[in-house]
XYZ file of C-alpha atoms in Angstrom:
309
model
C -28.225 -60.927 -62.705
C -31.397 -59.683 -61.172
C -30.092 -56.156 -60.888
C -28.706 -56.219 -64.593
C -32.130 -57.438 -65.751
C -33.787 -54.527 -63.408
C -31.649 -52.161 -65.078
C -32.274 -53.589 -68.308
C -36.254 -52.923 -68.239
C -35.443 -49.443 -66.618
C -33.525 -48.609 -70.128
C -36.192 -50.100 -71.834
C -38.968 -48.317 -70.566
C -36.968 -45.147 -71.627
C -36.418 -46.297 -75.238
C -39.829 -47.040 -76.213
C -41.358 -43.782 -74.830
C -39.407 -42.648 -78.010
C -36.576 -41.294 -80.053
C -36.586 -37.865 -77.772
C -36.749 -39.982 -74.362
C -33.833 -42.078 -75.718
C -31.582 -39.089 -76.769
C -32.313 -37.813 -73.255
C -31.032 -40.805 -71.309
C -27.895 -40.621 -73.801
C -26.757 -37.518 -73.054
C -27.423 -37.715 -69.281
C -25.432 -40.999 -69.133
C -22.816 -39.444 -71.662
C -22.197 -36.345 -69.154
C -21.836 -38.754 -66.079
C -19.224 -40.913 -68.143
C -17.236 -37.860 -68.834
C -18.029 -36.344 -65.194
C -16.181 -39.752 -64.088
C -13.094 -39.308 -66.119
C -12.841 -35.649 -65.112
C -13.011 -36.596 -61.372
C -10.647 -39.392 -61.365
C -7.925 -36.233 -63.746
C -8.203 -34.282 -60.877
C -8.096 -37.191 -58.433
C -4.567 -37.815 -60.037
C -3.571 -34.187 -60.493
C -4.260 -33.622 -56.113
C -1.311 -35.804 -54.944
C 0.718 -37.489 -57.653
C 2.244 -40.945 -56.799
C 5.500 -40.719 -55.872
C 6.504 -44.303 -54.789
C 6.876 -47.403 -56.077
C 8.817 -48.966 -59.486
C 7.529 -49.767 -63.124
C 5.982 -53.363 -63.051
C 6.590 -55.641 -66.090
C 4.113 -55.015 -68.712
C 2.165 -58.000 -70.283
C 3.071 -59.267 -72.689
C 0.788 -59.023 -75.989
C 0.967 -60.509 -79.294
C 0.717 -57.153 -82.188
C -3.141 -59.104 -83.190
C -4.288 -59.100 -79.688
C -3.133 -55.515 -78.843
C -4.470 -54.121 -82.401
C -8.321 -55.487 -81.393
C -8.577 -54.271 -77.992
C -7.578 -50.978 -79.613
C -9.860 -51.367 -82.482
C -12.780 -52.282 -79.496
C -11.684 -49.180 -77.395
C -13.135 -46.773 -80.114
C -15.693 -48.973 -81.598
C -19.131 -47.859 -82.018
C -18.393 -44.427 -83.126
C -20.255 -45.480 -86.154
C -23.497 -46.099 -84.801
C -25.034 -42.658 -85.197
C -25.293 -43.425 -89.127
C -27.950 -46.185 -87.968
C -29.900 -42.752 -86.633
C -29.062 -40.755 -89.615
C -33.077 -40.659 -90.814
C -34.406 -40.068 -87.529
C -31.952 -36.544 -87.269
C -33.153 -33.627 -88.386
C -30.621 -32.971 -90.867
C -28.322 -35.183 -91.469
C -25.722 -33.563 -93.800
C -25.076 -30.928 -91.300
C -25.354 -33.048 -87.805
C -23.403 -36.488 -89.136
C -20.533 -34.454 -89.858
C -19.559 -32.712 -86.172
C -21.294 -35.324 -84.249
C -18.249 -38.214 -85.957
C -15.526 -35.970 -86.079
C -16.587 -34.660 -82.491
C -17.347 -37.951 -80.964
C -13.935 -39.511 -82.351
C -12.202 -36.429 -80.747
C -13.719 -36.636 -77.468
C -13.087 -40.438 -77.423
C -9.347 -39.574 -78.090
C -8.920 -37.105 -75.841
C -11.026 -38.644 -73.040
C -9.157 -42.333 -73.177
C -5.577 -40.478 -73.055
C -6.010 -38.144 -70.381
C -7.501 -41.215 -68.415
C -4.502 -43.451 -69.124
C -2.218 -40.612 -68.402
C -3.687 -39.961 -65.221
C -3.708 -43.502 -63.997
C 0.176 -43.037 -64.664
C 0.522 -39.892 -62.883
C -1.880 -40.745 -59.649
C -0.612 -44.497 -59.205
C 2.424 -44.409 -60.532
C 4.055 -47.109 -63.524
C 3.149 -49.793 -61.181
C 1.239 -53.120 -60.973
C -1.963 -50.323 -59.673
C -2.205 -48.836 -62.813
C -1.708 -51.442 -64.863
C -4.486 -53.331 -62.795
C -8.353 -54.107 -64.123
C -9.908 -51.161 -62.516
C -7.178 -48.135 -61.928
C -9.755 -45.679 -61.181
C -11.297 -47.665 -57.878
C -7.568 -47.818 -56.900
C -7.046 -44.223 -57.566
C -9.964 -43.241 -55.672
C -9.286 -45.338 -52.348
C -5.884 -44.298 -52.210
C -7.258 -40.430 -52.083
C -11.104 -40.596 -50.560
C -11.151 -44.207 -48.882
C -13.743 -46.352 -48.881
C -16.356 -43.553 -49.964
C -14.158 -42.707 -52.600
C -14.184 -46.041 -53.926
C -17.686 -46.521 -53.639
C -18.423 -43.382 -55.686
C -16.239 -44.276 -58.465
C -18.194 -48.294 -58.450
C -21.685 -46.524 -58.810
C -20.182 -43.971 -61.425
C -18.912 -47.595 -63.499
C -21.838 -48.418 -63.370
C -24.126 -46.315 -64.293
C -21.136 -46.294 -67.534
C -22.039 -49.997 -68.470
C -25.994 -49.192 -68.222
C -25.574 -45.936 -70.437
C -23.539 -48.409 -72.857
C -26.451 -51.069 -72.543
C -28.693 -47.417 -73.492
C -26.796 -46.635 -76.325
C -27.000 -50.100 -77.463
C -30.845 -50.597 -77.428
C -31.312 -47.114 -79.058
C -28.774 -48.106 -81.974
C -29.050 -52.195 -82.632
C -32.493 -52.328 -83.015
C -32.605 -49.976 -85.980
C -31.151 -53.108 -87.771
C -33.820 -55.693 -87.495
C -36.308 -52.599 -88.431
C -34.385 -52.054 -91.316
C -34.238 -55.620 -92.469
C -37.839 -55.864 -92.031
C -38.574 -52.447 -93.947
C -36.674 -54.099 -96.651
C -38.399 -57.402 -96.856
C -35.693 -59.619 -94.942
C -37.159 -60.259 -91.294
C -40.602 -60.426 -90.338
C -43.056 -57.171 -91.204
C -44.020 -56.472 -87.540
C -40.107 -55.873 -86.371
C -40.904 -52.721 -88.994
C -43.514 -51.204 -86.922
C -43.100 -47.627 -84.822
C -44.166 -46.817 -82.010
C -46.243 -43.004 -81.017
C -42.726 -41.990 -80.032
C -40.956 -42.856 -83.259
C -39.058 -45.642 -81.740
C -38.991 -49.348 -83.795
C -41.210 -50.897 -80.737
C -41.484 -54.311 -81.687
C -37.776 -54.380 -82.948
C -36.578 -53.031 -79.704
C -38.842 -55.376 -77.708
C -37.609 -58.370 -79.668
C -33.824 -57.004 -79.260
C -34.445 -56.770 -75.650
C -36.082 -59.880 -74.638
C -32.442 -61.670 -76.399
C -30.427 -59.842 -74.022
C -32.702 -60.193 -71.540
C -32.574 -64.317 -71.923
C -28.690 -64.268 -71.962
C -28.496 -61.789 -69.061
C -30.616 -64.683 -66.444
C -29.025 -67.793 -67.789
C -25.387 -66.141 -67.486
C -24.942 -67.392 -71.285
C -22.608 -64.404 -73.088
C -19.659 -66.142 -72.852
C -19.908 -68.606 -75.401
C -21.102 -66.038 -77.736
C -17.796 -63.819 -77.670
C -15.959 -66.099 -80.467
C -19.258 -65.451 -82.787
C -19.505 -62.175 -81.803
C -16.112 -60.650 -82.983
C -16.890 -62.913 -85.988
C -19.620 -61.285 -86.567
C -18.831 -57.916 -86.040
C -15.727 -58.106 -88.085
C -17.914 -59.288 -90.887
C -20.410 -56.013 -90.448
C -16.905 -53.879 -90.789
C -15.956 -54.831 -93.935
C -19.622 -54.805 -95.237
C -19.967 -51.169 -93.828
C -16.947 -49.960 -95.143
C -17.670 -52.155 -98.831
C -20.742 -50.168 -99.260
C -19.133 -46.504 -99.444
C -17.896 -47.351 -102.916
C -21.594 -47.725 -103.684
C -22.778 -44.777 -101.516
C -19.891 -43.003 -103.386
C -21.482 -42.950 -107.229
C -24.847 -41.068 -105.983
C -24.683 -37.406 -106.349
C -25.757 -36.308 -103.062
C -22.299 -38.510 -101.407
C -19.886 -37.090 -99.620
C -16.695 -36.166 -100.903
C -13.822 -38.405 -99.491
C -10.353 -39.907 -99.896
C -11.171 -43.239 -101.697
C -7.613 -44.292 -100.075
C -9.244 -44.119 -96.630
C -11.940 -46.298 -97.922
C -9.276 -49.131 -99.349
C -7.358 -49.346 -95.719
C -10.283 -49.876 -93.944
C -11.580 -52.387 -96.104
C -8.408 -54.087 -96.426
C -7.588 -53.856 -93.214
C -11.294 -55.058 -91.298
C -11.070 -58.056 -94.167
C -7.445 -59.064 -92.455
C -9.515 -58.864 -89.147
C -12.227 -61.656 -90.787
C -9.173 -63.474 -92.019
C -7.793 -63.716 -88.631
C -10.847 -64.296 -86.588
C -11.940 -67.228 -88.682
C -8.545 -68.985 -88.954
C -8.673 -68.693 -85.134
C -12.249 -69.616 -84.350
C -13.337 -71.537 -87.292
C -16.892 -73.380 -85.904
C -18.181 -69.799 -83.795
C -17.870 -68.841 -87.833
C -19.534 -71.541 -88.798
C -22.553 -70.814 -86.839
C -22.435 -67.114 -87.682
C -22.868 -67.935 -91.597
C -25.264 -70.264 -91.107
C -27.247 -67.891 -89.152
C -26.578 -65.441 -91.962
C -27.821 -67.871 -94.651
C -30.793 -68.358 -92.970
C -31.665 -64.824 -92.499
C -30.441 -63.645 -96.245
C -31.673 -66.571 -98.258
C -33.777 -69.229 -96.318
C -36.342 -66.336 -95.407
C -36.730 -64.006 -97.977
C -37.969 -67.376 -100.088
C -40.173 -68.517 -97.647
C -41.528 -64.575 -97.761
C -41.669 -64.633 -101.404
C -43.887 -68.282 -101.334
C -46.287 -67.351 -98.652
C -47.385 -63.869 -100.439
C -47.555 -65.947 -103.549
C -49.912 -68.408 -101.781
C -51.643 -65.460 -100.104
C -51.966 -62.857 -102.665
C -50.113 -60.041 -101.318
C -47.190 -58.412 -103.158
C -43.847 -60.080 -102.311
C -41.431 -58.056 -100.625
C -40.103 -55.263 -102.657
C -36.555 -55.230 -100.680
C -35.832 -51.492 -101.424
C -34.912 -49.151 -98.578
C -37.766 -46.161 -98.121
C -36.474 -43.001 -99.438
């Protein structure tokens, strides 16, 4: 826990120098991550396994195998949360999804099919961590040891790309009125400082007392509930003139299909729901009234709750 909370402040400390500092760290973690896969490919591709019989997969109900899909390739969203900071959007949105969701693709299969081709259809590949298995059976300890700090420093350029992103939301919440002001305020960098700082001392909290685990039910509650709002509010986006052009079909599946996912969670894990939309009813209705009354009281102008061009 100590060295996750070390790493933690190290991330930190690159975010709020600013937007340009945080790209950085992205795209240096981002070119280790794919460095990884492309070392453990031609790990595989040196000496093929050439032993050893097909274990018995797992078995998986259709639900459980359709999330940890639907988790493998989540986040490829996020860069709309950056779409003001870029320097044009139209342009940069476009290749940056369709790129991302190609490299994702392409990156997860040729890892999966050269876990099959270096350890065989066995109970190695179809272990936790193929690639430390993999790497001992060709390098040894040092090869093993290589691939652990390359994981790694994976999970800490996820916990990166998660402080650059998730923080944008209380910042935008607050820009419209619906948090506090002062989770609106930038930093010389450009960064959301206060946002970010707020975001990170959360983690930071459930990082030393070990408490995550309890919050997993809520979680996937809650993130299936940010889906189908997300995909609800292209048919808005859709009417302005300056939308893009696209398949209102695609729109419909997703939204029918992330509104099963709610469906399901909640039937499942009905009081983690609970919590999440009380949470939700604090932060959407309790607030903005108490907002509203103390500006009132005060004098200031209530809370607009209109996005900034």
């Amino acid at each position: 826990r100590g060295f996750a909370a070390a790493a933690y402040l190290l991330v930190l400390g690159l975010t709020l120098a600013g937007v340009k500092a945080g790209a950085l760290a992205q795209r240096v973690f981002t070119t280790l991550k794919l460095g990884t896969i492309a070392f453990v490919l031609v790990l595989a591709c040196v000496a093929p396994a050439r032993e050893g019989g097909p274990a018995p997969a797992a078995s998986l109900d259709v639900a459980t195998a359709v999330a940890v899909a639907w988790f493998t390739y989540l986040g490829w969203s996020d860069i709309t949360m950056l779409a003001e900071e870029l320097e044009d959007p139209r342009r940069d949105m476009r290749v940056v999804l369709v790129g991302s969701v190609g490299t994702v693709v392409a990156a997860y299969l040729a890892f999966h099919g050269a876990m099959l081709l270096g350890l065989g259809d066995g109970a190695l590949a179809r272990s936790d961590l193929p690639a430390l298995h993999s790497a001992s059976r060709r390098l040894g300890a040092a090869g093993e040891s290589l691939i652990s700090a390359a994981l790694v420093l994976s999970m800490v350029g996820g916990v990166a790309e998660g402080l650059l992103v998730r923080p944008r939301v209380a910042f935008a919440l607050a820009r419209d009125g619906l948090a506090p002001a002062a989770l609106a305020r930038v930093g010389a960098g450009g960064a959301p400082r206060v946002a970010t700082v707020a975001h990170a001392a959360i983690v930071l909290v459930l990082v030393l007392s070990g408490g995550f685990t309890w919050l997993l039910p809520p979680l996937v509650f809650a993130q299936a509930a940010a889906m189908l709002l997300e995909a609800t509010s292209y048919f808005r986006l859709r009417a302005r003139p300056s939308a893009w052009p696209a398949p209102r079909s695609v729109a419909v599946s997703f939204v029918a299909v992330n509104a099963a996912l709610l469906v399901y969670v909640a039937w499942m894990h009905p009081m983690p729901c609970v919590v999440v939309l009380g949470a939700a009813a604090v932060l959407f209705g309790v607030y903005p009234q108490v907002a509203r009354a103390g500006a009132s009281v005060s004098g200031a102008p209530a809370p607009e709750g209109r996005p900034r061009a």
